[in-house]
Amino acid sequence: MALVMTPIYTQTASGSASLITFNNIPQVYTDLKLVCSTRSAGAAVDIVLYVRLNGDTSSTNYSNTRLYGTGSAVASDRGSSLSYASSGTGNAANATASTYSNNEFYFPNYTSANFKSWIGDGVAENNATAAPQVLTANLWRNTNAISSITVGDFGGNNFANASTFSLYGIIRSGA
Amino acid sequence: MTMIHIATITQAMGGGLKTFSNIPQNFAHLQIRMNNRDLYATTPSYTYMRFNGDMGNTANNHNVRGDGASVTASANQINANYVITVPQPANNALANVYGATIIDILDYSSTTKFKTARAISGYDLNGSGFVGLYSGMWRDTSAITSIGIGSAYQEDATFFRVDLYGIGISEQTGA
């Protein structure tokens, strides 16, 4: 039987961590999919969700291109030679209460010997005009297979209780 | 296999809002996949979604979208009575063309979070069209037990097919 999507790991924040890391990712799938429902304790309406791979915090091997709307304006930007990728968006403490963002990051061919590319699409709703929707294309210039993924609040603020992170493995039929 | 088909609505012709009822509460997330076209010749035309039959002004929606000539970001509705709107071809658009939409709703059964939906949606008419990232929020901590779908203008819609899936999660954390 061909599996479509298999849950690998799930973490639920308890309010005491600004980073969520999935370690020891099995190398048996074709692609990975990570969905995140987040709220940050940061004093802002919304924050950037960043992604790092394999614990790489010191290189400048990350870059990203973004298209985003703010609720009233649209823009596109890029970041190059960074120590993180700005892959998504999250609600923060000044957003409407009880509101959590909705993000998906998709990592195709995560075990390949190529540089690692992934896409992100995320929204952080708000009972106001201002609310971000982002589309991102991301790159980690490293040929190692992805064995861990870290998602963090750009400002180092803890994720609120009940923020959830769900990692899935996707395998092509017949593999 | 963790993505389970729950229900399908096919080729609905008028008759009011179509509803997925009695949604099982044993999944973590929901995904809707839709192929849609309006019953009415109204341009622009949208499909909208409502949770638990709530017609109060308890929702918000935003989007960033392009139409082939320009890009726009907007707060589509503040205090709306529908959660999310996505574009669809009007009945007088190019024949045999239906829009394509994927909507993700994370933590739909949570009783502590408001519910945020994220959608990728668009259609092309060989000379016009829309594509965008759409978001919506239902400001209610109730678990989602039903989802109503209809045309934004007449609460009727012609669908070719709308599929509802439930998505599970892992009990392992990978921390």
mmCIF file of C-alpha atoms in Angstrom:
data_model
loop_
_atom_site.group_PDB
_atom_site.id
_atom_site.type_symbol
_atom_site.label_atom_id
_atom_site.label_comp_id
_atom_site.label_asym_id
_atom_site.label_seq_id
_atom_site.Cartn_x
_atom_site.Cartn_y
_atom_site.Cartn_z
ATOM 1 C CA MET A 1 0.000 0.000 0.000
ATOM 2 C CA ALA A 2 1.380 3.428 -0.916
ATOM 3 C CA LEU A 3 1.518 5.766 2.085
ATOM 4 C CA VAL A 4 0.549 9.359 1.435
ATOM 5 C CA MET A 5 1.658 11.217 4.514
ATOM 6 C CA THR A 6 2.944 9.819 7.794
ATOM 7 C CA PRO A 7 3.100 11.763 11.057
ATOM 8 C CA ILE A 8 6.668 11.732 12.399
ATOM 9 C CA TYR A 9 6.729 14.101 15.380
ATOM 10 C CA THR A 10 4.473 16.571 17.152
ATOM 11 C CA GLN A 11 5.384 19.142 19.766
ATOM 12 C CA THR A 12 3.145 21.436 21.773
ATOM 13 C CA ALA A 13 4.725 24.471 23.358
ATOM 14 C CA SER A 14 4.316 25.014 27.080
ATOM 15 C CA GLY A 15 5.212 28.688 27.120
ATOM 16 C CA SER A 16 8.842 28.232 28.119
ATOM 17 C CA ALA A 17 10.659 27.816 24.806
ATOM 18 C CA SER A 18 11.456 30.134 21.919
ATOM 19 C CA LEU A 19 12.801 27.322 19.767
ATOM 20 C CA ILE A 20 11.133 24.095 18.734
ATOM 21 C CA THR A 21 13.460 21.447 17.326
ATOM 22 C CA PHE A 22 12.759 18.108 15.731
ATOM 23 C CA ASN A 23 15.829 15.892 15.978
ATOM 24 C CA ASN A 24 16.696 12.537 14.491
ATOM 25 C CA ILE A 25 14.368 12.930 11.530
ATOM 26 C CA PRO A 26 14.081 9.535 9.828
ATOM 27 C CA GLN A 27 15.747 9.416 6.449
ATOM 28 C CA VAL A 28 13.226 7.085 4.852
ATOM 29 C CA TYR A 29 10.815 9.551 3.293
ATOM 30 C CA THR A 30 10.913 11.560 0.074
ATOM 31 C CA ASP A 31 9.692 14.934 1.357
ATOM 32 C CA LEU A 32 8.904 16.555 4.670
ATOM 33 C CA LYS A 33 5.969 18.758 5.596
ATOM 34 C CA LEU A 34 5.829 20.857 8.755
ATOM 35 C CA VAL A 35 2.678 22.669 9.881
ATOM 36 C CA CYS A 36 2.743 25.172 12.734
ATOM 37 C CA SER A 37 0.040 26.894 14.749
ATOM 38 C CA THR A 38 1.895 29.536 16.734
ATOM 39 C CA ARG A 39 1.602 32.475 19.035
ATOM 40 C CA SER A 40 4.588 34.290 20.502
ATOM 41 C CA ALA A 41 4.991 36.160 23.780
ATOM 42 C CA GLY A 42 6.740 38.948 21.914
ATOM 43 C CA ALA A 43 5.352 42.467 22.285
ATOM 44 C CA ALA A 44 4.180 42.813 18.713
ATOM 45 C CA VAL A 45 1.163 42.024 16.579
ATOM 46 C CA ASP A 46 3.078 39.489 14.503
ATOM 47 C CA ILE A 47 6.571 38.073 14.257
ATOM 48 C CA VAL A 48 8.747 36.326 11.713
ATOM 49 C CA LEU A 49 9.066 32.572 12.081
ATOM 50 C CA TYR A 50 12.569 31.491 11.204
ATOM 51 C CA VAL A 51 13.848 28.066 10.280
ATOM 52 C CA ARG A 52 17.267 26.512 10.770
ATOM 53 C CA LEU A 53 18.392 23.068 9.701
ATOM 54 C CA ASN A 54 20.663 20.491 11.288
ATOM 55 C CA GLY A 55 21.527 22.816 14.150
ATOM 56 C CA ASP A 56 23.389 25.150 11.802
ATOM 57 C CA THR A 57 23.338 28.455 13.651
ATOM 58 C CA SER A 58 26.661 29.891 12.671
ATOM 59 C CA SER A 59 26.971 29.683 8.941
ATOM 60 C CA THR A 60 25.672 32.256 6.504
ATOM 61 C CA ASN A 61 24.273 29.579 4.286
ATOM 62 C CA TYR A 62 20.627 30.617 4.518
ATOM 63 C CA SER A 63 18.695 32.883 2.186
ATOM 64 C CA ASN A 64 15.086 33.529 1.292
ATOM 65 C CA THR A 65 12.760 35.388 -1.033
ATOM 66 C CA ARG A 66 9.399 36.557 0.246
ATOM 67 C CA LEU A 67 6.102 37.815 -1.128
ATOM 68 C CA TYR A 68 3.835 39.144 1.564
ATOM 69 C CA GLY A 69 0.731 41.149 2.258
ATOM 70 C CA THR A 70 0.128 43.175 5.380
ATOM 71 C CA GLY A 71 -3.611 43.621 5.077
ATOM 72 C CA SER A 72 -3.172 46.917 3.286
ATOM 73 C CA ALA A 73 0.043 46.679 1.293
ATOM 74 C CA VAL A 74 1.967 44.059 -0.639
ATOM 75 C CA ALA A 75 5.714 43.730 -0.943
ATOM 76 C CA SER A 76 8.503 41.359 -1.829
ATOM 77 C CA ASP A 77 11.965 41.186 -0.320
ATOM 78 C CA ARG A 78 14.923 38.881 0.021
ATOM 79 C CA GLY A 79 17.557 38.030 2.561
ATOM 80 C CA SER A 80 20.954 36.662 1.547
ATOM 81 C CA SER A 81 23.845 35.014 3.377
ATOM 82 C CA LEU A 82 21.987 34.766 6.662
ATOM 83 C CA SER A 83 22.244 32.530 9.707
ATOM 84 C CA TYR A 84 18.521 31.709 9.466
ATOM 85 C CA ALA A 85 15.725 31.677 6.888
ATOM 86 C CA SER A 86 12.667 33.886 7.427
ATOM 87 C CA SER A 87 10.181 31.259 6.399
ATOM 88 C CA GLY A 88 6.858 32.114 8.000
ATOM 89 C CA THR A 89 4.795 34.416 10.169
ATOM 90 C CA GLY A 90 3.332 34.114 13.626
ATOM 91 C CA ASN A 91 0.849 35.836 15.856
ATOM 92 C CA ALA A 92 2.330 37.616 18.846
ATOM 93 C CA ALA A 93 1.108 38.994 22.147
ATOM 94 C CA ASN A 94 -0.477 42.167 20.758
ATOM 95 C CA ALA A 95 -2.616 40.318 18.214
ATOM 96 C CA THR A 96 -6.230 39.430 18.906
ATOM 97 C CA ALA A 97 -6.375 37.125 21.911
ATOM 98 C CA SER A 98 -6.555 33.347 21.381
ATOM 99 C CA THR A 99 -5.306 33.757 17.807
ATOM 100 C CA TYR A 100 -2.585 31.481 16.469
ATOM 101 C CA SER A 101 -0.902 31.559 13.093
ATOM 102 C CA ASN A 102 -1.218 28.893 10.414
ATOM 103 C CA ASN A 103 1.987 27.981 8.537
ATOM 104 C CA GLU A 104 3.164 25.189 6.269
ATOM 105 C CA PHE A 105 6.759 24.497 5.258
ATOM 106 C CA TYR A 106 7.433 21.914 2.574
ATOM 107 C CA PHE A 107 10.880 20.335 2.127
ATOM 108 C CA PRO A 108 11.128 18.274 -1.071
ATOM 109 C CA ASN A 109 13.887 15.688 -1.465
ATOM 110 C CA TYR A 110 15.271 16.435 1.990
ATOM 111 C CA THR A 111 17.760 13.549 1.878
ATOM 112 C CA SER A 112 19.277 14.503 -1.471
ATOM 113 C CA ALA A 113 22.862 15.645 -2.010
ATOM 114 C CA ASN A 114 21.643 18.966 -3.373
ATOM 115 C CA PHE A 115 21.385 22.242 -1.538
ATOM 116 C CA LYS A 116 18.130 22.249 0.400
ATOM 117 C CA SER A 117 15.206 24.332 -0.826
ATOM 118 C CA TRP A 118 11.838 24.644 0.838
ATOM 119 C CA ILE A 119 8.725 26.737 0.467
ATOM 120 C CA GLY A 120 6.615 28.331 3.131
ATOM 121 C CA ASP A 121 3.151 29.786 3.222
ATOM 122 C CA GLY A 122 1.836 31.302 6.378
ATOM 123 C CA VAL A 123 -0.861 33.563 7.731
ATOM 124 C CA ALA A 124 -1.347 35.328 11.045
ATOM 125 C CA GLU A 125 -4.897 36.565 11.352
ATOM 126 C CA ASN A 126 -6.011 39.511 13.444
ATOM 127 C CA ASN A 127 -9.263 41.327 14.157
ATOM 128 C CA ALA A 128 -7.943 44.429 12.441
ATOM 129 C CA THR A 129 -6.745 45.576 9.052
ATOM 130 C CA ALA A 130 -3.169 44.564 9.750
ATOM 131 C CA ALA A 131 -2.542 40.853 9.326
ATOM 132 C CA PRO A 132 0.273 39.204 7.362
ATOM 133 C CA GLN A 133 0.125 36.522 4.686
ATOM 134 C CA VAL A 134 3.532 35.353 3.445
ATOM 135 C CA LEU A 135 4.881 33.140 0.703
ATOM 136 C CA THR A 136 8.541 32.234 0.959
ATOM 137 C CA ALA A 137 11.164 30.408 -1.039
ATOM 138 C CA ASN A 138 14.081 29.345 1.131
ATOM 139 C CA LEU A 139 17.565 27.914 0.630
ATOM 140 C CA TRP A 140 20.188 26.302 2.812
ATOM 141 C CA ARG A 141 23.433 26.029 0.882
ATOM 142 C CA ASN A 142 24.436 22.704 2.352
ATOM 143 C CA THR A 143 24.329 19.289 0.696
ATOM 144 C CA ASN A 144 23.755 17.277 3.887
ATOM 145 C CA ALA A 145 20.469 15.474 4.337
ATOM 146 C CA ILE A 146 18.116 17.247 6.711
ATOM 147 C CA SER A 147 18.218 15.484 10.056
ATOM 148 C CA SER A 148 16.780 18.210 12.272
ATOM 149 C CA ILE A 149 14.548 21.256 11.852
ATOM 150 C CA THR A 150 14.309 24.188 14.248
ATOM 151 C CA VAL A 151 11.506 26.737 14.174
ATOM 152 C CA GLY A 152 11.941 29.883 16.204
ATOM 153 C CA ASP A 153 10.680 33.333 17.043
ATOM 154 C CA PHE A 154 12.996 35.827 15.368
ATOM 155 C CA GLY A 155 13.013 37.971 18.497
ATOM 156 C CA GLY A 156 13.821 35.124 20.857
ATOM 157 C CA ASN A 157 10.453 35.263 22.622
ATOM 158 C CA ASN A 158 8.813 32.092 23.925
ATOM 159 C CA PHE A 159 6.051 30.418 22.031
ATOM 160 C CA ALA A 160 2.760 30.629 23.881
ATOM 161 C CA ASN A 161 1.190 27.607 25.460
ATOM 162 C CA ALA A 162 -0.788 25.527 22.935
ATOM 163 C CA SER A 163 1.381 26.472 19.955
ATOM 164 C CA THR A 164 1.649 23.248 17.970
ATOM 165 C CA PHE A 165 4.179 21.921 15.479
ATOM 166 C CA SER A 166 3.457 18.782 13.417
ATOM 167 C CA LEU A 167 6.065 17.110 11.183
ATOM 168 C CA TYR A 168 5.098 14.648 8.446
ATOM 169 C CA GLY A 169 7.005 12.404 6.091
ATOM 170 C CA ILE A 170 5.765 12.023 2.544
ATOM 171 C CA ILE A 171 6.826 9.129 0.391
ATOM 172 C CA ARG A 172 6.118 8.655 -3.259
ATOM 173 C CA SER A 173 4.106 5.682 -4.349
ATOM 174 C CA GLY A 174 6.073 2.550 -4.936
ATOM 175 C CA ALA A 175 9.145 3.716 -3.054
ATOM 176 C CA MET B 1 -1.723 6.757 6.252
ATOM 177 C CA THR B 2 -2.619 9.860 8.207
ATOM 178 C CA MET B 3 -4.644 11.912 5.753
ATOM 179 C CA ILE B 4 -8.109 10.403 5.839
ATOM 180 C CA HIS B 5 -10.952 11.286 3.564
ATOM 181 C CA ILE B 6 -13.998 12.329 5.613
ATOM 182 C CA ALA B 7 -16.606 13.445 3.099
ATOM 183 C CA THR B 8 -17.191 14.846 -0.395
ATOM 184 C CA ILE B 9 -19.725 17.186 -1.939
ATOM 185 C CA THR B 10 -19.996 16.835 -5.690
ATOM 186 C CA GLN B 11 -21.719 18.807 -8.427
ATOM 187 C CA ALA B 12 -23.995 20.740 -6.107
ATOM 188 C CA MET B 13 -26.426 22.837 -8.104
ATOM 189 C CA GLY B 14 -27.948 25.587 -6.050
ATOM 190 C CA GLY B 15 -30.147 24.719 -3.114
ATOM 191 C CA GLY B 16 -28.318 26.931 -0.663
ATOM 192 C CA LEU B 17 -25.227 26.536 1.424
ATOM 193 C CA LYS B 18 -23.598 23.114 1.341
ATOM 194 C CA THR B 19 -22.401 21.768 4.631
ATOM 195 C CA PHE B 20 -20.021 19.179 5.991
ATOM 196 C CA SER B 21 -21.804 18.188 9.210
ATOM 197 C CA ASN B 22 -20.874 16.110 12.223
ATOM 198 C CA ILE B 23 -17.151 16.439 11.522
ATOM 199 C CA PRO B 24 -15.277 13.792 13.550
ATOM 200 C CA GLN B 25 -13.232 15.233 16.398
ATOM 201 C CA ASN B 26 -10.486 12.633 16.393
ATOM 202 C CA PHE B 27 -8.106 14.380 13.971
ATOM 203 C CA ALA B 28 -5.662 17.218 14.606
ATOM 204 C CA HIS B 29 -6.121 19.234 11.438
ATOM 205 C CA LEU B 30 -8.509 19.503 8.497
ATOM 206 C CA GLN B 31 -7.861 20.070 4.822
ATOM 207 C CA ILE B 32 -10.401 21.015 2.173
ATOM 208 C CA ARG B 33 -9.659 20.523 -1.507
ATOM 209 C CA MET B 34 -12.048 22.210 -3.853
ATOM 210 C CA ASN B 35 -12.717 22.585 -7.532
ATOM 211 C CA ASN B 36 -15.287 25.386 -7.722
ATOM 212 C CA ARG B 37 -17.335 27.583 -10.038
ATOM 213 C CA ASP B 38 -20.208 29.986 -9.295
ATOM 214 C CA LEU B 39 -23.803 29.360 -10.215
ATOM 215 C CA TYR B 40 -24.219 33.071 -10.891
ATOM 216 C CA ALA B 41 -22.749 35.512 -13.391
ATOM 217 C CA THR B 42 -21.234 37.801 -10.759
ATOM 218 C CA THR B 43 -17.709 39.103 -11.257
ATOM 219 C CA PRO B 44 -15.621 38.884 -9.206
ATOM 220 C CA SER B 45 -17.060 35.777 -7.658
ATOM 221 C CA TYR B 46 -16.061 34.115 -4.405
ATOM 222 C CA THR B 47 -16.701 30.944 -2.485
ATOM 223 C CA TYR B 48 -16.953 31.507 1.229
ATOM 224 C CA MET B 49 -16.828 29.277 4.263
ATOM 225 C CA ARG B 50 -18.625 29.410 7.586
ATOM 226 C CA PHE B 51 -17.988 27.350 10.720
ATOM 227 C CA ASN B 52 -20.654 25.768 12.934
ATOM 228 C CA GLY B 53 -23.371 27.758 11.185
ATOM 229 C CA ASP B 54 -22.224 30.930 12.930
ATOM 230 C CA MET B 55 -23.739 33.928 11.154
ATOM 231 C CA GLY B 56 -22.631 36.434 13.749
ATOM 232 C CA ASN B 57 -19.954 38.982 12.915
ATOM 233 C CA THR B 58 -17.270 36.816 14.428
ATOM 234 C CA ALA B 59 -14.820 36.387 11.576
ATOM 235 C CA ASN B 60 -12.025 38.188 9.788
ATOM 236 C CA ASN B 61 -10.331 37.526 6.482
ATOM 237 C CA HIS B 62 -7.329 38.870 4.625
ATOM 238 C CA ASN B 63 -5.513 38.083 1.409
ATOM 239 C CA VAL B 64 -2.621 38.834 -0.880
ATOM 240 C CA ARG B 65 -3.440 38.164 -4.496
ATOM 241 C CA GLY B 66 -2.550 38.875 -8.087
ATOM 242 C CA ASP B 67 -4.730 39.155 -11.161
ATOM 243 C CA GLY B 68 -2.117 38.975 -13.861
ATOM 244 C CA ALA B 69 -1.621 42.714 -13.977
ATOM 245 C CA SER B 70 -1.318 43.853 -10.397
ATOM 246 C CA VAL B 71 -0.912 42.626 -6.842
ATOM 247 C CA THR B 72 -3.107 43.555 -3.937
ATOM 248 C CA ALA B 73 -3.180 42.939 -0.217
ATOM 249 C CA SER B 74 -6.345 43.617 1.660
ATOM 250 C CA ALA B 75 -8.275 43.125 4.825
ATOM 251 C CA ASN B 76 -11.236 41.718 3.005
ATOM 252 C CA GLN B 77 -13.584 41.735 5.931
ATOM 253 C CA ILE B 78 -13.385 42.732 9.559
ATOM 254 C CA ASN B 79 -16.194 41.376 11.718
ATOM 255 C CA ALA B 80 -17.540 39.309 8.848
ATOM 256 C CA ASN B 81 -20.105 36.522 9.061
ATOM 257 C CA TYR B 82 -17.984 34.159 6.972
ATOM 258 C CA VAL B 83 -14.500 32.902 7.731
ATOM 259 C CA ILE B 84 -12.685 32.894 4.410
ATOM 260 C CA THR B 85 -13.382 33.774 0.826
ATOM 261 C CA VAL B 86 -11.550 32.371 -2.176
ATOM 262 C CA PRO B 87 -12.037 33.276 -5.840
ATOM 263 C CA GLN B 88 -14.006 31.204 -8.294
ATOM 264 C CA PRO B 89 -14.955 31.649 -11.955
ATOM 265 C CA ALA B 90 -18.366 33.227 -12.434
ATOM 266 C CA ASN B 91 -21.023 31.355 -14.313
ATOM 267 C CA ASN B 92 -20.456 33.509 -17.419
ATOM 268 C CA ALA B 93 -16.683 32.971 -17.415
ATOM 269 C CA LEU B 94 -14.884 30.720 -19.882
ATOM 270 C CA ALA B 95 -16.827 27.475 -20.022
ATOM 271 C CA ASN B 96 -15.601 24.320 -18.286
ATOM 272 C CA VAL B 97 -13.196 26.228 -16.046
ATOM 273 C CA TYR B 98 -13.245 25.618 -12.313
ATOM 274 C CA GLY B 99 -11.020 27.127 -9.669
ATOM 275 C CA ALA B 100 -8.567 25.113 -7.567
ATOM 276 C CA THR B 101 -8.286 25.647 -3.837
ATOM 277 C CA ILE B 102 -6.624 23.984 -0.866
ATOM 278 C CA ILE B 103 -7.649 25.164 2.608
ATOM 279 C CA ASP B 104 -5.860 24.088 5.772
ATOM 280 C CA ILE B 105 -7.365 24.455 9.222
ATOM 281 C CA LEU B 106 -4.978 23.598 12.070
ATOM 282 C CA ASP B 107 -6.128 22.451 15.513
ATOM 283 C CA TYR B 108 -9.779 22.589 14.485
ATOM 284 C CA SER B 109 -10.933 20.733 17.597
ATOM 285 C CA SER B 110 -9.119 23.002 20.052
ATOM 286 C CA THR B 111 -11.321 24.561 22.700
ATOM 287 C CA THR B 112 -8.757 27.216 23.637
ATOM 288 C CA LYS B 113 -7.856 28.704 20.260
ATOM 289 C CA PHE B 114 -9.703 30.795 17.713
ATOM 290 C CA LYS B 115 -9.690 28.997 14.371
ATOM 291 C CA THR B 116 -7.449 30.220 11.553
ATOM 292 C CA ALA B 117 -7.767 28.951 7.996
ATOM 293 C CA ARG B 118 -5.084 29.280 5.306
ATOM 294 C CA ALA B 119 -5.867 28.860 1.605
ATOM 295 C CA ILE B 120 -3.985 28.729 -1.658
ATOM 296 C CA SER B 121 -6.457 29.432 -4.427
ATOM 297 C CA GLY B 122 -6.802 30.566 -7.982
ATOM 298 C CA TYR B 123 -8.078 30.099 -11.484
ATOM 299 C CA ASP B 124 -7.055 31.108 -14.986
ATOM 300 C CA LEU B 125 -9.352 31.990 -17.882
ATOM 301 C CA ASN B 126 -6.806 32.357 -20.689
ATOM 302 C CA GLY B 127 -6.627 36.117 -20.452
ATOM 303 C CA SER B 128 -7.698 36.772 -16.881
ATOM 304 C CA GLY B 129 -7.693 35.112 -13.508
ATOM 305 C CA PHE B 130 -6.713 35.312 -9.873
ATOM 306 C CA VAL B 131 -4.179 33.596 -7.633
ATOM 307 C CA GLY B 132 -3.463 34.281 -4.029
ATOM 308 C CA LEU B 133 -2.879 33.347 -0.437
ATOM 309 C CA TYR B 134 -6.023 33.813 1.634
ATOM 310 C CA SER B 135 -6.599 33.690 5.377
ATOM 311 C CA GLY B 136 -9.559 33.757 7.674
ATOM 312 C CA MET B 137 -10.257 33.567 11.374
ATOM 313 C CA TRP B 138 -13.311 32.499 13.327
ATOM 314 C CA ARG B 139 -13.206 34.222 16.703
ATOM 315 C CA ASP B 140 -14.620 31.311 18.634
ATOM 316 C CA THR B 141 -12.872 28.701 20.763
ATOM 317 C CA SER B 142 -15.477 26.040 20.013
ATOM 318 C CA ALA B 143 -14.350 22.958 18.166
ATOM 319 C CA ILE B 144 -15.369 23.008 14.510
ATOM 320 C CA THR B 145 -18.151 20.496 14.005
ATOM 321 C CA SER B 146 -19.526 21.727 10.681
ATOM 322 C CA ILE B 147 -18.284 23.695 7.690
ATOM 323 C CA GLY B 148 -20.673 25.462 5.339
ATOM 324 C CA ILE B 149 -19.565 26.433 1.849
ATOM 325 C CA GLY B 150 -21.373 28.643 -0.625
ATOM 326 C CA SER B 151 -21.211 31.527 -3.030
ATOM 327 C CA ALA B 152 -20.503 34.847 -1.366
ATOM 328 C CA TYR B 153 -23.339 36.541 -3.199
ATOM 329 C CA GLN B 154 -26.227 34.117 -3.287
ATOM 330 C CA GLU B 155 -25.235 31.372 -0.855
ATOM 331 C CA ASP B 156 -25.525 28.924 -3.729
ATOM 332 C CA ALA B 157 -22.576 27.532 -5.617
ATOM 333 C CA THR B 158 -21.836 25.087 -8.344
ATOM 334 C CA PHE B 159 -19.053 22.841 -7.175
ATOM 335 C CA PHE B 160 -17.513 20.191 -9.260
ATOM 336 C CA ARG B 161 -16.058 18.585 -6.163
ATOM 337 C CA VAL B 162 -15.226 19.549 -2.566
ATOM 338 C CA ASP B 163 -13.333 17.035 -0.440
ATOM 339 C CA LEU B 164 -12.792 17.180 3.320
ATOM 340 C CA TYR B 165 -9.842 15.368 4.863
ATOM 341 C CA GLY B 166 -8.808 14.761 8.443
ATOM 342 C CA ILE B 167 -5.106 14.774 9.304
ATOM 343 C CA GLY B 168 -3.632 13.059 12.342
ATOM 344 C CA ILE B 169 -0.433 13.664 14.276
ATOM 345 C CA SER B 170 2.302 11.636 15.910
ATOM 346 C CA GLU B 171 2.619 10.988 19.622
ATOM 347 C CA GLN B 172 6.398 11.182 19.382
ATOM 348 C CA THR B 173 8.059 14.548 19.916
ATOM 349 C CA GLY B 174 11.487 14.179 18.353
ATOM 350 C CA ALA B 175 12.740 16.659 20.911
#
